């Protein structure tokens, strides 16, 4: 990406400024019926990469797409075994609001755009970090 | 009991703001469509039955589940504090902030923090609470309360918002919605970075993981929970669920029911003290009682705590759509608001709004937790009446008159004669049995401005019954007829029509004379004593009748017999068995005709309807009380009519019993106006319905708007179709 002229920030994300251009992450699994991406994001950098930027790119392995939220009960329960702190994010599209006159506006506090890239063979382990 | 003057003024002010009502109506219509789409392929009834069971078990096991939650949360590094009331909760936050030297708290949405007036409490100690949810920020700038649980600023328009933002920023922000949202994004971004503490609510507390869940769209809750070093969770104790599966099941209902979304943009699951800037975060979970324990303990009202705070009960409420959340609620609005206000703020604060509910049960039909909100509101109204009384007019009407059946009926007969001077001259014809204008000194001056009043029939049904010859040689069934006051005194032709139709299908009708008013007007006004007294009169009258079924042509009476008689007499053993027996035999007449007799296959119509187009109005108590709505349509079509549906055919007509006459005529007027407009839009000249109460309203209001539209009971149309055309 650096070769293509994109400014890639690899330091501590808190110092990347309040409005970074884009964040790129993998994801753990997806829910087909609502188009949802699920990310284990206990690591703070993960959370900052997905909450602050204008755009969020997510790399998804099609082998991790589950039919619906009920199918997520098993991996979600597995995530919470033991007593480690956890931060799991369900992301369905970009941020939005309809708080002003009920008019739907895409892009509120979270990313304005979400791009999902299907890449086979990354990992089919749903709970891998 | 005189209605509070301030409350009355607030109702009037809201009604004279048509922009608000229009916005809420548009939203209500759009919401229904979005919701229907969101539930396609799913079984809402099954999902909500399951959620009700989950929440009921949570209630029963709550002490144990709370202990489990605390254990698991603490093991993951959270600190948990149980606050018995909102003051204790606020104090905890204030003390923690002082300890940290915190001056700025970035807040995402938390309804219980509104209950606690947390922001004000913080400000008194020099701590600024910055709302980051767009709607909450807007109302914070405006110094107002939220007027809806999910869209707090639904009552505000973009021009007002632009003014607020411009004032706060010190520069002009143009009133374009995209510009306003972008401004909020930029302006609020700093708050997360500068805040010493982030405070969120919680949509659920998962007992077996010790974690919380947040259901949001904007992305601000994630930022509040991530950037600041300290995270406070501020939540009511009723948010507990047992496990991940429970929580996920709630997420399948909450977004669909709140906004018609399949899922919100974000669901965030946080357990324990997650890393922050290389260290471990401090996470404090404050769980608040604030009246919730007392509500859990109330047998009549406890189901209200199944609530998942979706706001749907407001979205479908005709009263909310007319006056908005600032009038019809306090911190919480609409149906659930009435109940929570009574428990969290006190019965006196809920007094006026318990009576503002028109009883249409639209909320009950959409509640994802299957809470019978209307039933609970009625109970609270009884409590209000016990505390505060009922007022002279109702006291006399119910206690002195109605209980004495002989006196009641004689007075009605007398009124029938006395009203002659003000009634239309052709009062033999039911369509003309109206009072166009009341003499000025009678009641408020705008009473007949928008609808004609019904007048008493020259001869009541009960006086006519003896003169009706029934020709049924070998009856298939003997049925008792519970006539109800509407058909008895105002529209006896409905009862006469019913007999005609039943006779033609080989059914004999019995009319136990000792029956009286079903008592609903008294019960719904909070006069339990009169209600019970009246119930007993009718229960006894029918206990002595030897019949296979008991039919009613008024769905409110049907509900009274099937639900209220049984509930109110449950604790009197010699009466409860009889009430149950009566309830088991009672049916709505249309349902009996179609489901027991299969009438749509057997009606001996003479073709007199000749394909006349009718539109059908679903009475609230028929559709959402007895689940009857297919049957009248089947009968109308079988009798030769064509049905053209009106928009929102099951939206309340605005009658609500004494609501439109005594307690809230102004709100009634608006609701009825909507109904009249939808009827007129169909272009159809006949409106059929199965409720004398709706008939009173429709004949009156539609009649005033367009004399050529006929409003009639389904039974009348069926009887007419049996007659040979002359």
Tab-separated table of N, CA, C and O in Angstrom, chain B residues 501 603-609 635 638-641 715-724:
chain	number	residue	atom	x	y	z
B	501	UNK	N	-80.922	-12.903	11.383
B	501	UNK	CA	-79.864	-13.707	10.763
B	501	UNK	C	-79.764	-15.077	11.438
B	501	UNK	O	-79.673	-16.106	10.767
B	603	UNK	N	-75.504	-18.806	4.190
B	603	UNK	CA	-76.431	-17.675	4.214
B	603	UNK	C	-77.389	-17.712	3.037
B	603	UNK	O	-76.968	-17.846	1.886
B	604	UNK	N	-78.691	-17.534	3.366
B	604	UNK	CA	-79.680	-17.594	2.288
B	604	UNK	C	-79.915	-16.179	1.763
B	604	UNK	O	-80.976	-15.588	1.969
B	605	UNK	N	-78.902	-15.660	1.085
B	605	UNK	CA	-79.047	-14.276	0.626
B	605	UNK	C	-79.954	-14.214	-0.587
B	605	UNK	O	-80.056	-15.166	-1.355
B	606	UNK	N	-80.576	-13.075	-0.727
B	606	UNK	CA	-81.513	-12.897	-1.847
B	606	UNK	C	-80.925	-11.982	-2.907
B	606	UNK	O	-81.642	-11.454	-3.737
B	607	UNK	N	-79.632	-11.765	-2.829
B	607	UNK	CA	-78.996	-10.959	-3.876
B	607	UNK	C	-79.247	-9.474	-3.757
B	607	UNK	O	-78.932	-8.709	-4.673
B	608	UNK	N	-79.826	-9.047	-2.626
B	608	UNK	CA	-80.147	-7.619	-2.497
B	608	UNK	C	-78.889	-6.755	-2.376
B	608	UNK	O	-78.905	-5.589	-2.711
B	609	UNK	N	-77.801	-7.375	-1.905
B	609	UNK	CA	-76.587	-6.563	-1.765
B	609	UNK	C	-76.009	-6.235	-3.131
B	609	UNK	O	-75.392	-5.197	-3.319
B	635	UNK	N	-68.201	-12.998	6.080
B	635	UNK	CA	-69.666	-12.909	6.080
B	635	UNK	C	-70.159	-11.842	5.112
B	635	UNK	O	-71.143	-12.031	4.394
B	638	UNK	N	-69.795	-13.166	1.682
B	638	UNK	CA	-70.768	-14.236	1.417
B	638	UNK	C	-72.169	-13.676	1.213
B	638	UNK	O	-72.993	-14.271	0.517
B	639	UNK	N	-72.439	-12.514	1.808
B	639	UNK	CA	-73.783	-11.947	1.664
B	639	UNK	C	-73.885	-11.031	0.452
B	639	UNK	O	-74.853	-10.290	0.302
B	640	UNK	N	-72.901	-11.097	-0.411
B	640	UNK	CA	-73.007	-10.383	-1.689
B	640	UNK	C	-72.340	-9.027	-1.714
B	640	UNK	O	-72.546	-8.246	-2.637
B	641	UNK	N	-71.522	-8.699	-0.722
B	641	UNK	CA	-70.842	-7.401	-0.728
B	641	UNK	C	-69.418	-7.553	-1.240
B	641	UNK	O	-68.817	-8.612	-1.153
B	715	UNK	N	-74.151	-6.913	11.208
B	715	UNK	CA	-75.404	-7.682	11.347
B	715	UNK	C	-76.535	-7.060	10.551
B	715	UNK	O	-77.380	-7.762	9.988
B	716	UNK	N	-76.551	-5.726	10.510
B	716	UNK	CA	-77.616	-5.052	9.748
B	716	UNK	C	-77.485	-5.382	8.265
B	716	UNK	O	-78.482	-5.667	7.591
B	717	UNK	N	-76.247	-5.351	7.757
B	717	UNK	CA	-76.059	-5.655	6.336
B	717	UNK	C	-76.429	-7.107	6.035
B	717	UNK	O	-77.031	-7.406	4.995
B	718	UNK	N	-76.083	-7.996	6.946
B	718	UNK	CA	-76.419	-9.407	6.737
B	718	UNK	C	-77.935	-9.598	6.722
B	718	UNK	O	-78.479	-10.282	5.848
B	719	UNK	N	-78.619	-8.969	7.670
B	719	UNK	CA	-80.082	-9.099	7.739
B	719	UNK	C	-80.721	-8.539	6.477
B	719	UNK	O	-81.642	-9.124	5.911
B	720	UNK	N	-80.227	-7.399	6.028
B	720	UNK	CA	-80.782	-6.796	4.818
B	720	UNK	C	-80.619	-7.718	3.623
B	720	UNK	O	-81.492	-7.805	2.756
B	721	UNK	N	-79.486	-8.427	3.583
B	721	UNK	CA	-79.236	-9.275	2.411
B	721	UNK	C	-80.173	-10.473	2.364
B	721	UNK	O	-80.299	-11.127	1.326
B	722	UNK	N	-80.842	-10.741	3.492
B	722	UNK	CA	-81.773	-11.872	3.523
B	722	UNK	C	-83.155	-11.485	3.027
B	722	UNK	O	-84.009	-12.334	2.808
B	723	UNK	N	-83.353	-10.162	2.905
B	723	UNK	CA	-84.683	-9.703	2.503
B	723	UNK	C	-84.799	-9.690	0.998
B	723	UNK	O	-83.855	-9.385	0.289
B	724	UNK	N	-86.011	-9.954	0.546
B	724	UNK	CA	-86.261	-9.873	-0.892
B	724	UNK	C	-86.405	-8.419	-1.262
B	724	UNK	O	-87.062	-7.650	-0.575
